[in-house]
Amino acid sequence: MAQKPSIPKGTRDFSPSEVARRQYIIQTIRQGFEKFGFHPIETPSFENYETLMGKYGEEGDRLIFKILNSGDYLAKADEAVLAGKDSQKLIPHISEKALRYDLTVPFARYVVMHQNEIDFPFKRYQIQPVWRADRPQKGRYREFFQCDADVVGSNSLWQEVEFILLYDTVFHALGIQGTTIKINNRKILSGIAEVIGAKDSLIDFTVALDKLDKIGEDGVKKEMLEKGISEAAIDAVAPLFALQGSFAEKLDQLELMLSSSEEGMKGVAELRFVCEKALAAGLQSAHLNLDVTLARGLNYYTGAIFEVAAPEAVQLGSIGGGGRYDDLTGIFGLKNVSGVGISFGLDRIYLVMEELGLFPPAVLAASKVIFLNLGEAEMDYAFTAVVKMRHLGIKTEIYPDAAKMGKQFQYADKKGIPYAVIVGSDEMSQQKYTLKHLGSGDQQVLTWDEMITVLQA
């Protein structure tokens, strides 16, 4: 009995129309990257095991797909380790490679390996698939694309300004109106923890604060208490939950709250610069919002933190994010190379555009025209026109078999092809073509030049 085909959980097949839509999004993002001066690189789909392990924390390490060594991988494993039946200790003995978990660590490895060949500041973008052994759910897969842009070798806050404008440019080009670019700063989070007396509990404090949207103010306070943060500290942070007003007004309130923290005041000054410059440049359709509860990647980011929320009409969460890191390449021995980067969430952007009906009709269209097959002689005549039409850049296909016209029209209709060309004995004798619009049913007998004029209109 034949085996029923299937694919691994967390992976997907994409239909022609889905691929066309994804490519439209990717191309729009790529054009945005290149408009802002970023250049593409690519790295291998798998890296050395030691390159990836230990870079994402304990949970991240568990989600890395390990690749078994070729051949009899158990034969070379240490017998004592085998006997111990401890999978975590065994993995390094049987796996030397792993699928990349993200594009950032491979990028850091690339910069260190090619540091003598690249010019700093180095602006790169990368659009490639990554793999994570995560639990699949809506908007989260085990194989997915990341669309990243980073600048390394510059401490300038103008880079943060540029990334805000890049986000706005791309989402505006995609027709996604009303995104919210949330921004915070790690220094502000550190300053808040310092002034409320929770400096030693910075991670627990910010992890709880980051859940405000999900569990509410009471839930955040409860989690902080459970993590050992004092009631006095929690009371001191209460003004954060009521922070309101414009970006500048929120910064003024934070400035008062963090006046005793040098680190916190640096964060306020950095955000003020970034905000003023970005707003002065003008945003086309995005909103810029200071969100002091934003704490993604706390162990990783050292300055600005970004997260882009989908329009309110779509309940989907973030569709992009990133931030500033001071020593990304330090994990590979190249110290003091600051960087900042952002990522676009391709799959979630797709869901947003699909729900809001934002894909242009041209993206979904297949061929512009199909030549029907009425017989061998007719196809010989038609095929010359097919080749010429393709040279003119018109998407053209043929129906390969001499079948009933109804069947051929049905095929064209299912594929969404707007025009069909019919060539019979009359058309051949007149050196003309019958062009039928499949939507309206209208058809005309045209010369070659007349037909091309209609198709190129």
CSV table of C-alpha atoms in Angstrom, one decimal:
chain,number,residue,atom,x,y,z
A,1,MET,CA,0.0,0.0,0.0
A,2,ALA,CA,1.4,3.4,-1.0
A,3,GLN,CA,2.5,5.7,1.8
A,4,LYS,CA,0.2,8.7,2.3
A,5,PRO,CA,2.4,11.8,1.7
A,6,SER,CA,2.8,14.4,4.4
A,7,ILE,CA,5.1,17.3,5.4
A,8,PRO,CA,6.7,18.0,8.9
A,9,LYS,CA,4.6,20.0,11.3
A,10,GLY,CA,5.5,23.7,11.2
A,11,THR,CA,6.3,23.6,7.5
A,12,ARG,CA,4.1,24.6,4.5
A,13,ASP,CA,3.6,24.1,0.8
A,14,PHE,CA,2.9,27.4,-1.0
A,15,SER,CA,0.5,27.6,-4.0
A,16,PRO,CA,1.5,29.7,-7.1
A,17,SER,CA,-0.8,32.5,-5.9
A,18,GLU,CA,0.7,32.4,-2.4
A,19,VAL,CA,4.3,32.5,-3.7
A,20,ALA,CA,3.4,35.5,-5.9
A,21,ARG,CA,2.0,37.3,-2.9
A,22,ARG,CA,5.1,36.5,-0.8
A,23,GLN,CA,7.4,37.5,-3.5
A,24,TYR,CA,5.5,40.8,-3.8
A,25,ILE,CA,6.1,41.5,-0.1
A,26,ILE,CA,9.8,40.4,-0.3
A,27,GLN,CA,10.4,42.6,-3.3
A,28,THR,CA,8.9,45.6,-1.7
A,29,ILE,CA,11.0,45.0,1.4
A,30,ARG,CA,14.1,44.5,-0.7
A,31,GLN,CA,13.4,47.8,-2.6
A,32,GLY,CA,13.1,49.6,0.8
A,33,PHE,CA,16.4,48.1,2.0
A,34,GLU,CA,18.2,49.1,-1.1
A,35,LYS,CA,16.7,52.6,-1.2
A,36,PHE,CA,18.2,53.2,2.2
A,37,GLY,CA,21.7,52.0,1.1
A,38,PHE,CA,21.7,48.4,2.4
A,39,HIS,CA,23.4,45.7,0.4
A,40,PRO,CA,22.6,42.0,0.3
A,41,ILE,CA,24.6,39.1,1.7
A,42,GLU,CA,23.7,35.4,2.1
A,43,THR,CA,25.0,32.8,4.6
A,44,PRO,CA,24.7,29.0,4.6
A,45,SER,CA,21.5,27.4,5.7
A,46,PHE,CA,23.5,25.5,8.4
A,47,GLU,CA,26.4,26.6,10.6
A,48,ASN,CA,28.9,24.8,12.7
A,49,TYR,CA,27.3,23.6,15.9
A,50,GLU,CA,29.5,25.7,18.2
A,51,THR,CA,28.7,28.8,16.1
A,52,LEU,CA,25.1,28.7,17.2
A,53,MET,CA,25.0,27.0,20.6
A,54,GLY,CA,25.1,29.2,23.6
A,55,LYS,CA,24.1,32.4,21.7
A,56,TYR,CA,20.3,32.3,22.4
A,57,GLY,CA,20.0,31.3,26.0
A,58,GLU,CA,18.9,27.9,27.3
A,59,GLU,CA,15.5,28.0,25.7
A,60,GLY,CA,16.9,29.0,22.3
A,61,ASP,CA,19.5,26.3,22.4
A,62,ARG,CA,16.7,23.7,22.8
A,63,LEU,CA,15.0,25.1,19.7
A,64,ILE,CA,18.0,24.7,17.4
A,65,PHE,CA,17.6,21.9,14.8
A,66,LYS,CA,20.8,19.8,15.1
A,67,ILE,CA,22.1,17.9,12.1
A,68,LEU,CA,23.4,14.3,12.7
A,69,ASN,CA,26.9,13.6,11.4
A,70,SER,CA,27.0,11.6,8.2
A,71,GLY,CA,27.8,7.9,8.3
A,72,ASP,CA,27.7,5.9,11.5
A,73,TYR,CA,27.5,8.8,13.9
A,74,LEU,CA,27.3,6.7,17.0
A,75,ALA,CA,30.5,4.8,16.3
A,76,LYS,CA,32.6,7.8,17.1
A,77,ALA,CA,30.7,8.9,20.2
A,78,ASP,CA,32.3,8.6,23.6
A,79,GLU,CA,31.2,5.3,25.2
A,80,ALA,CA,30.8,6.8,28.6
A,81,VAL,CA,28.6,9.5,27.2
A,82,LEU,CA,26.5,6.9,25.4
A,83,ALA,CA,26.2,4.8,28.5
A,84,GLY,CA,25.0,7.9,30.5
A,85,LYS,CA,22.0,8.3,28.1
A,86,ASP,CA,22.1,12.1,28.6
A,87,SER,CA,21.0,13.5,25.2
A,88,GLN,CA,22.3,17.0,26.0
A,89,LYS,CA,25.8,15.6,26.6
A,90,LEU,CA,25.6,13.3,23.6
A,91,ILE,CA,24.6,15.9,21.0
A,92,PRO,CA,28.1,17.5,20.6
A,93,HIS,CA,29.5,14.0,19.9
A,94,ILE,CA,27.0,13.1,17.1
A,95,SER,CA,26.3,16.5,15.6
A,96,GLU,CA,28.8,19.0,14.2
A,97,LYS,CA,26.3,21.2,12.3
A,98,ALA,CA,22.9,22.8,13.0
A,99,LEU,CA,20.3,24.7,10.9
A,100,ARG,CA,20.5,28.4,11.5
A,101,TYR,CA,18.1,29.7,14.2
A,102,ASP,CA,18.2,33.3,13.0
A,103,LEU,CA,20.2,35.6,10.7
A,104,THR,CA,21.8,37.7,13.3
A,105,VAL,CA,24.4,35.3,14.8
A,106,PRO,CA,25.5,34.1,11.3
A,107,PHE,CA,25.8,37.8,10.4
A,108,ALA,CA,28.0,38.4,13.4
A,109,ARG,CA,30.1,35.4,12.3
A,110,TYR,CA,30.3,36.8,8.7
A,111,VAL,CA,31.4,40.2,9.9
A,112,VAL,CA,34.3,38.7,12.0
A,113,MET,CA,35.4,36.4,9.2
A,114,HIS,CA,35.3,39.2,6.6
A,115,GLN,CA,36.3,42.2,8.7
A,116,ASN,CA,39.3,42.9,6.5
A,117,GLU,CA,37.2,42.9,3.3
A,118,ILE,CA,34.2,45.1,4.4
A,119,ASP,CA,34.0,48.8,5.0
A,120,PHE,CA,32.6,50.1,8.2
A,121,PRO,CA,29.9,51.1,8.9
A,122,PHE,CA,28.7,48.0,7.1
A,123,LYS,CA,25.0,48.1,6.0
A,124,ARG,CA,23.7,44.7,5.1
A,125,TYR,CA,20.3,43.1,4.5
A,126,GLN,CA,19.5,39.4,4.4
A,127,ILE,CA,16.3,37.7,3.3
A,128,GLN,CA,16.6,33.9,3.9
A,129,PRO,CA,14.8,31.1,5.7
A,130,VAL,CA,15.6,30.1,9.3
A,131,TRP,CA,14.5,27.0,11.4
A,132,ARG,CA,13.3,26.6,15.0
A,133,ALA,CA,12.0,23.5,16.7
A,134,ASP,CA,9.2,25.5,18.2
A,135,ARG,CA,5.6,24.5,18.8
A,136,PRO,CA,3.7,25.4,15.6
A,137,GLN,CA,0.7,27.8,16.0
A,138,LYS,CA,-1.0,30.6,13.9
A,139,GLY,CA,1.7,32.9,12.6
A,140,ARG,CA,4.5,30.8,14.1
A,141,TYR,CA,6.3,28.1,12.1
A,142,ARG,CA,9.3,25.8,12.3
A,143,GLU,CA,10.6,27.0,8.9
A,144,PHE,CA,10.1,30.7,8.0
A,145,PHE,CA,11.8,33.6,6.3
A,146,GLN,CA,13.5,36.5,8.1
A,147,CYS,CA,14.0,39.8,6.4
A,148,ASP,CA,16.7,41.6,8.3
A,149,ALA,CA,18.7,44.9,7.9
A,150,ASP,CA,21.6,45.8,10.2
A,151,VAL,CA,24.3,48.5,10.4
A,152,VAL,CA,27.5,47.6,12.3
A,153,GLY,CA,30.4,49.8,13.2
A,154,SER,CA,28.5,53.0,14.1
A,155,ASN,CA,27.3,54.4,17.4
A,156,SER,CA,25.3,57.2,15.6
A,157,LEU,CA,21.7,57.6,16.6
A,158,TRP,CA,21.0,58.7,13.1
A,159,GLN,CA,20.8,54.9,12.3
A,160,GLU,CA,17.8,54.5,14.7
A,161,VAL,CA,16.2,57.5,12.9
A,162,GLU,CA,16.8,55.8,9.5
A,163,PHE,CA,15.3,52.5,10.7
A,164,ILE,CA,12.1,54.3,11.8
A,165,LEU,CA,11.8,55.9,8.3
A,166,LEU,CA,12.6,52.5,6.7
A,167,TYR,CA,9.8,50.8,8.5
A,168,ASP,CA,7.4,53.6,7.5
A,169,THR,CA,8.6,53.5,3.9
A,170,VAL,CA,8.1,49.8,3.5
A,171,PHE,CA,4.7,49.5,5.2
A,172,HIS,CA,3.4,52.6,3.3
A,173,ALA,CA,4.6,51.0,0.0
A,174,LEU,CA,2.7,47.8,0.9
A,175,GLY,CA,-0.4,49.8,1.6
A,176,ILE,CA,-0.6,49.0,5.3
A,177,GLN,CA,-1.9,52.1,6.9
A,178,GLY,CA,-1.8,52.8,10.6
A,179,THR,CA,1.1,50.6,11.8
A,180,THR,CA,2.5,51.7,15.2
A,181,ILE,CA,6.3,51.8,15.6
A,182,LYS,CA,6.8,51.3,19.3
A,183,ILE,CA,10.2,52.3,20.7
A,184,ASN,CA,11.9,52.1,24.1
A,185,ASN,CA,15.5,52.1,25.3
A,186,ARG,CA,17.3,49.6,27.5
A,187,LYS,CA,18.9,52.4,29.4
A,188,ILE,CA,15.4,53.7,30.4
A,189,LEU,CA,14.5,50.2,31.7
A,190,SER,CA,17.7,50.0,33.7
A,191,GLY,CA,17.1,53.5,35.0
A,192,ILE,CA,13.6,52.7,36.2
A,193,ALA,CA,14.8,49.5,37.9
A,194,GLU,CA,17.5,51.6,39.6
A,195,VAL,CA,15.3,54.4,40.9
A,196,ILE,CA,12.7,52.0,42.3
A,197,GLY,CA,15.4,49.9,44.1
A,198,ALA,CA,15.0,46.8,41.9
A,199,LYS,CA,18.4,47.1,40.1
A,200,ASP,CA,19.3,43.5,41.1
A,201,SER,CA,16.0,42.2,39.7
A,202,LEU,CA,16.2,44.0,36.4
A,203,ILE,CA,15.4,40.9,34.3
A,204,ASP,CA,12.5,39.8,36.4
A,205,PHE,CA,11.2,43.4,36.6
A,206,THR,CA,11.3,44.0,32.8
A,207,VAL,CA,10.0,40.5,31.8
A,208,ALA,CA,6.9,41.2,34.0
A,209,LEU,CA,6.5,44.7,32.7
A,210,ASP,CA,6.7,43.5,29.1
A,211,LYS,CA,3.5,41.4,29.7
A,212,LEU,CA,1.3,44.4,30.5
A,213,ASP,CA,-0.8,44.1,27.3
A,214,LYS,CA,-1.4,40.4,28.0
A,215,ILE,CA,-2.0,40.2,31.7
A,216,GLY,CA,-2.9,43.8,32.7
A,217,GLU,CA,-1.6,46.0,35.5
A,218,ASP,CA,-2.7,43.7,38.3
A,219,GLY,CA,-1.1,40.7,36.6
A,220,VAL,CA,2.2,42.5,36.2
A,221,LYS,CA,2.2,43.5,39.9
A,222,LYS,CA,1.4,40.0,41.0
A,223,GLU,CA,4.2,38.5,38.9
A,224,MET,CA,6.7,41.1,40.3
A,225,LEU,CA,5.7,40.1,43.8
A,226,GLU,CA,6.2,36.4,43.0
A,227,LYS,CA,9.7,37.2,41.6
A,228,GLY,CA,10.7,38.9,45.0
A,229,ILE,CA,10.3,42.5,44.0
A,230,SER,CA,9.2,44.5,47.0
A,231,GLU,CA,5.8,46.2,47.3
A,232,ALA,CA,7.6,49.6,47.7
A,233,ALA,CA,9.3,49.1,44.4
A,234,ILE,CA,6.1,48.1,42.7
A,235,ASP,CA,4.3,51.2,44.1
A,236,ALA,CA,7.1,53.3,42.8
A,237,VAL,CA,6.7,52.0,39.3
A,238,ALA,CA,2.9,52.7,39.3
A,239,PRO,CA,3.3,56.0,37.3
A,240,LEU,CA,4.5,54.0,34.3
A,241,PHE,CA,1.1,52.4,34.0
A,242,ALA,CA,-0.5,55.8,33.6
A,243,LEU,CA,2.0,57.3,31.2
A,244,GLN,CA,0.1,59.3,28.6
A,245,GLY,CA,0.4,62.2,26.2
A,246,SER,CA,2.5,62.8,23.1
A,247,PHE,CA,6.0,61.3,22.6
A,248,ALA,CA,7.6,64.5,23.9
A,249,GLU,CA,5.2,64.7,26.9
A,250,LYS,CA,6.0,61.0,27.9
A,251,LEU,CA,9.7,61.8,27.7
A,252,ASP,CA,9.2,64.8,30.0
A,253,GLN,CA,7.4,62.6,32.6
A,254,LEU,CA,10.2,60.0,32.4
A,255,GLU,CA,12.8,62.7,32.8
A,256,LEU,CA,11.3,63.7,36.1
A,257,MET,CA,11.0,60.1,37.2
A,258,LEU,CA,14.6,59.2,36.2
A,259,SER,CA,16.4,62.4,37.3
A,260,SER,CA,18.5,60.5,39.8
A,261,SER,CA,19.6,57.9,37.3
A,262,GLU,CA,22.5,58.7,35.0
A,263,GLU,CA,21.8,55.7,32.9
A,264,GLY,CA,18.1,56.5,32.7
A,265,MET,CA,18.8,60.1,31.7
A,266,LYS,CA,21.0,58.8,28.8
A,267,GLY,CA,18.2,56.7,27.6
A,268,VAL,CA,15.8,59.7,27.7
A,269,ALA,CA,18.2,61.9,25.8
A,270,GLU,CA,18.7,59.2,23.1
A,271,LEU,CA,15.0,58.7,22.6
A,272,ARG,CA,14.4,62.4,22.4
A,273,PHE,CA,17.0,62.8,19.7
A,274,VAL,CA,15.6,59.9,17.7
A,275,CYS,CA,12.0,60.9,18.1
A,276,GLU,CA,12.6,64.6,17.1
A,277,LYS,CA,14.6,63.8,14.0
A,278,ALA,CA,12.2,61.1,12.8
A,279,LEU,CA,9.1,63.2,13.3
A,280,ALA,CA,10.8,66.2,11.7
A,281,ALA,CA,11.5,64.1,8.6
A,282,GLY,CA,7.9,63.1,8.5
A,283,LEU,CA,6.2,59.7,8.6
A,284,GLN,CA,3.9,58.8,5.7
A,285,SER,CA,1.4,56.4,7.4
A,286,ALA,CA,3.0,55.0,10.6
A,287,HIS,CA,2.6,56.3,14.1
A,288,LEU,CA,5.6,56.6,16.5
A,289,ASN,CA,4.9,55.7,20.1
A,290,LEU,CA,7.0,55.5,23.2
A,291,ASP,CA,6.2,52.3,25.1
A,292,VAL,CA,8.1,52.0,28.3
A,293,THR,CA,6.9,48.4,28.8
A,294,LEU,CA,8.6,47.2,25.7
A,295,ALA,CA,11.5,45.0,26.8
A,296,ARG,CA,12.1,42.4,24.0
A,297,GLY,CA,15.5,40.9,23.9
A,298,LEU,CA,16.7,42.4,27.1
A,299,ASN,CA,19.8,40.3,27.4
A,300,TYR,CA,20.7,41.3,23.9
A,301,TYR,CA,19.8,44.9,23.3
A,302,THR,CA,21.7,47.7,24.9
A,303,GLY,CA,20.0,50.8,23.5
A,304,ALA,CA,16.9,51.4,21.4
A,305,ILE,CA,14.3,48.7,21.2
A,306,PHE,CA,11.8,48.6,18.3
A,307,GLU,CA,8.5,46.7,17.8
A,308,VAL,CA,6.0,47.3,15.0
A,309,ALA,CA,2.3,46.6,15.8
A,310,ALA,CA,-0.1,45.8,13.0
A,311,PRO,CA,-3.1,48.2,12.4
A,312,GLU,CA,-5.7,48.0,15.2
A,313,ALA,CA,-8.2,46.5,12.8
A,314,VAL,CA,-6.0,43.3,12.7
A,315,GLN,CA,-5.5,41.5,16.0
A,316,LEU,CA,-2.1,39.9,15.2
A,317,GLY,CA,0.6,41.4,17.4
A,318,SER,CA,4.0,42.5,16.1
A,319,ILE,CA,5.0,42.5,12.5
A,320,GLY,CA,8.5,43.7,13.0
A,321,GLY,CA,11.1,44.4,15.6
A,322,GLY,CA,14.8,45.1,16.4
A,323,GLY,CA,17.1,47.2,18.4
A,324,ARG,CA,20.6,48.5,19.2
A,325,TYR,CA,23.3,46.0,20.4
A,326,ASP,CA,26.8,47.2,21.5
A,327,ASP,CA,28.9,44.0,21.2
A,328,LEU,CA,27.3,41.6,18.7
A,329,THR,CA,30.6,40.4,17.2
A,330,GLY,CA,32.2,40.1,20.7
A,331,ILE,CA,30.9,36.5,20.8
A,332,PHE,CA,33.4,35.7,18.1
A,333,GLY,CA,36.3,37.7,19.4
A,334,LEU,CA,35.8,41.1,17.6
A,335,LYS,CA,35.2,43.6,20.5
A,336,ASN,CA,33.5,47.0,20.6
A,337,VAL,CA,31.6,46.8,17.3
A,338,SER,CA,28.3,48.5,17.9
A,339,GLY,CA,25.3,47.8,15.7
A,340,VAL,CA,21.6,48.3,15.3
A,341,GLY,CA,19.1,46.2,13.2
A,342,ILE,CA,15.5,45.5,12.5
A,343,SER,CA,13.5,42.7,11.0
A,344,PHE,CA,10.3,42.4,9.1
A,345,GLY,CA,7.9,39.5,9.9
A,346,LEU,CA,7.1,38.2,6.4
A,347,ASP,CA,4.4,35.7,7.5
A,348,ARG,CA,2.6,38.1,9.7
A,349,ILE,CA,2.7,40.8,7.1
A,350,TYR,CA,1.2,38.4,4.7
A,351,LEU,CA,-1.7,37.7,7.1
A,352,VAL,CA,-2.3,41.4,7.6
A,353,MET,CA,-2.4,42.1,3.9
A,354,GLU,CA,-4.6,39.1,3.2
A,355,GLU,CA,-7.1,40.1,6.0
A,356,LEU,CA,-7.2,43.7,4.8
A,357,GLY,CA,-7.3,42.8,1.1
A,358,LEU,CA,-4.2,44.8,0.2
A,359,PHE,CA,-2.7,42.7,-2.5
A,360,PRO,CA,-2.9,44.4,-5.9
A,361,PRO,CA,-4.8,42.5,-8.5
A,362,ALA,CA,-1.7,42.4,-10.7
A,363,VAL,CA,0.1,40.3,-8.1
A,364,LEU,CA,-2.5,37.6,-8.3
A,365,ALA,CA,-2.7,37.5,-12.1
A,366,ALA,CA,-1.0,34.7,-13.8
A,367,SER,CA,-0.4,35.0,-17.6
A,368,LYS,CA,-1.9,37.9,-19.5
A,369,VAL,CA,-3.0,35.8,-22.4
A,370,ILE,CA,-3.3,32.1,-23.4
A,371,PHE,CA,-3.3,30.8,-27.0
A,372,LEU,CA,-5.9,28.1,-27.5
A,373,ASN,CA,-4.9,24.9,-29.3
A,374,LEU,CA,-7.1,24.1,-32.3
A,375,GLY,CA,-4.8,21.7,-34.0
A,376,GLU,CA,-1.2,21.2,-35.2
A,377,ALA,CA,-1.3,23.7,-38.2
A,378,GLU,CA,-3.0,26.3,-36.1
A,379,MET,CA,-0.4,25.9,-33.3
A,380,ASP,CA,2.5,26.3,-35.8
A,381,TYR,CA,1.0,29.6,-36.9
A,382,ALA,CA,0.2,30.7,-33.3
A,383,PHE,CA,3.5,29.8,-31.8
A,384,THR,CA,5.4,32.4,-33.8
A,385,ALA,CA,3.2,35.0,-32.2
A,386,VAL,CA,3.6,33.4,-28.7
A,387,VAL,CA,7.4,33.8,-29.0
A,388,LYS,CA,7.2,37.4,-30.3
A,389,MET,CA,4.8,38.3,-27.5
A,390,ARG,CA,7.1,37.0,-24.8
A,391,HIS,CA,10.0,39.0,-26.3
A,392,LEU,CA,7.7,42.1,-25.7
A,393,GLY,CA,7.4,41.2,-22.0
A,394,ILE,CA,3.8,39.9,-22.1
A,395,LYS,CA,3.2,36.9,-20.0
A,396,THR,CA,2.0,34.3,-22.5
A,397,GLU,CA,1.2,30.6,-22.4
A,398,ILE,CA,-0.3,28.0,-24.6
A,399,TYR,CA,-2.7,25.2,-24.0
A,400,PRO,CA,-0.6,22.2,-25.0
A,401,ASP,CA,-3.3,19.7,-26.1
A,402,ALA,CA,-5.9,20.0,-28.8
A,403,ALA,CA,-8.9,19.7,-26.6
A,404,LYS,CA,-12.5,21.0,-26.7
A,405,MET,CA,-12.6,24.8,-26.5
A,406,GLY,CA,-14.8,24.7,-23.5
A,407,LYS,CA,-12.2,22.8,-21.6
A,408,GLN,CA,-9.5,25.2,-22.6
A,409,PHE,CA,-11.6,28.2,-21.6
A,410,GLN,CA,-12.3,26.6,-18.3
A,411,TYR,CA,-8.6,26.1,-17.7
A,412,ALA,CA,-7.9,29.8,-18.5
A,413,ASP,CA,-10.7,30.9,-16.2
A,414,LYS,CA,-9.4,28.9,-13.2
A,415,LYS,CA,-6.0,30.4,-13.6
A,416,GLY,CA,-7.3,33.9,-13.8
A,417,ILE,CA,-6.0,34.6,-17.3
A,418,PRO,CA,-7.8,37.6,-18.7
A,419,TYR,CA,-7.3,37.1,-22.5
A,420,ALA,CA,-7.4,34.1,-24.9
A,421,VAL,CA,-6.3,34.1,-28.5
A,422,ILE,CA,-8.1,31.9,-31.0
A,423,VAL,CA,-6.4,31.0,-34.2
A,424,GLY,CA,-8.4,29.0,-36.8
A,425,SER,CA,-8.3,28.6,-40.5
A,426,ASP,CA,-10.0,32.0,-41.0
A,427,GLU,CA,-7.5,33.9,-38.9
A,428,MET,CA,-4.6,32.1,-40.6
A,429,SER,CA,-5.9,33.1,-44.1
A,430,GLN,CA,-6.4,36.7,-43.0
A,431,GLN,CA,-3.1,36.9,-41.1
A,432,LYS,CA,-5.1,38.0,-38.0
A,433,TYR,CA,-6.0,36.8,-34.5
A,434,THR,CA,-9.2,36.6,-32.5
A,435,LEU,CA,-8.7,38.1,-29.1
A,436,LYS,CA,-11.3,37.3,-26.5
A,437,HIS,CA,-11.6,39.0,-23.1
A,438,LEU,CA,-12.7,36.2,-20.8
A,439,GLY,CA,-14.2,38.4,-18.2
A,440,SER,CA,-16.7,40.2,-20.5
A,441,GLY,CA,-16.9,37.6,-23.3
A,442,ASP,CA,-16.2,40.3,-25.9
A,443,GLN,CA,-14.0,39.3,-28.8
A,444,GLN,CA,-12.4,41.0,-31.7
A,445,VAL,CA,-10.6,39.9,-34.9
A,446,LEU,CA,-7.3,42.0,-34.9
A,447,THR,CA,-4.1,42.4,-36.7
A,448,TRP,CA,-0.9,41.7,-34.8
A,449,ASP,CA,-0.2,45.4,-34.1
A,450,GLU,CA,-3.8,45.9,-33.0
A,451,MET,CA,-3.7,42.9,-30.6
A,452,ILE,CA,-0.4,44.1,-29.0
A,453,THR,CA,-1.9,47.5,-28.5
A,454,VAL,CA,-4.8,46.0,-26.5
A,455,LEU,CA,-2.6,43.7,-24.5
A,456,GLN,CA,-0.1,46.4,-23.6
A,457,ALA,CA,-2.8,48.9,-22.6
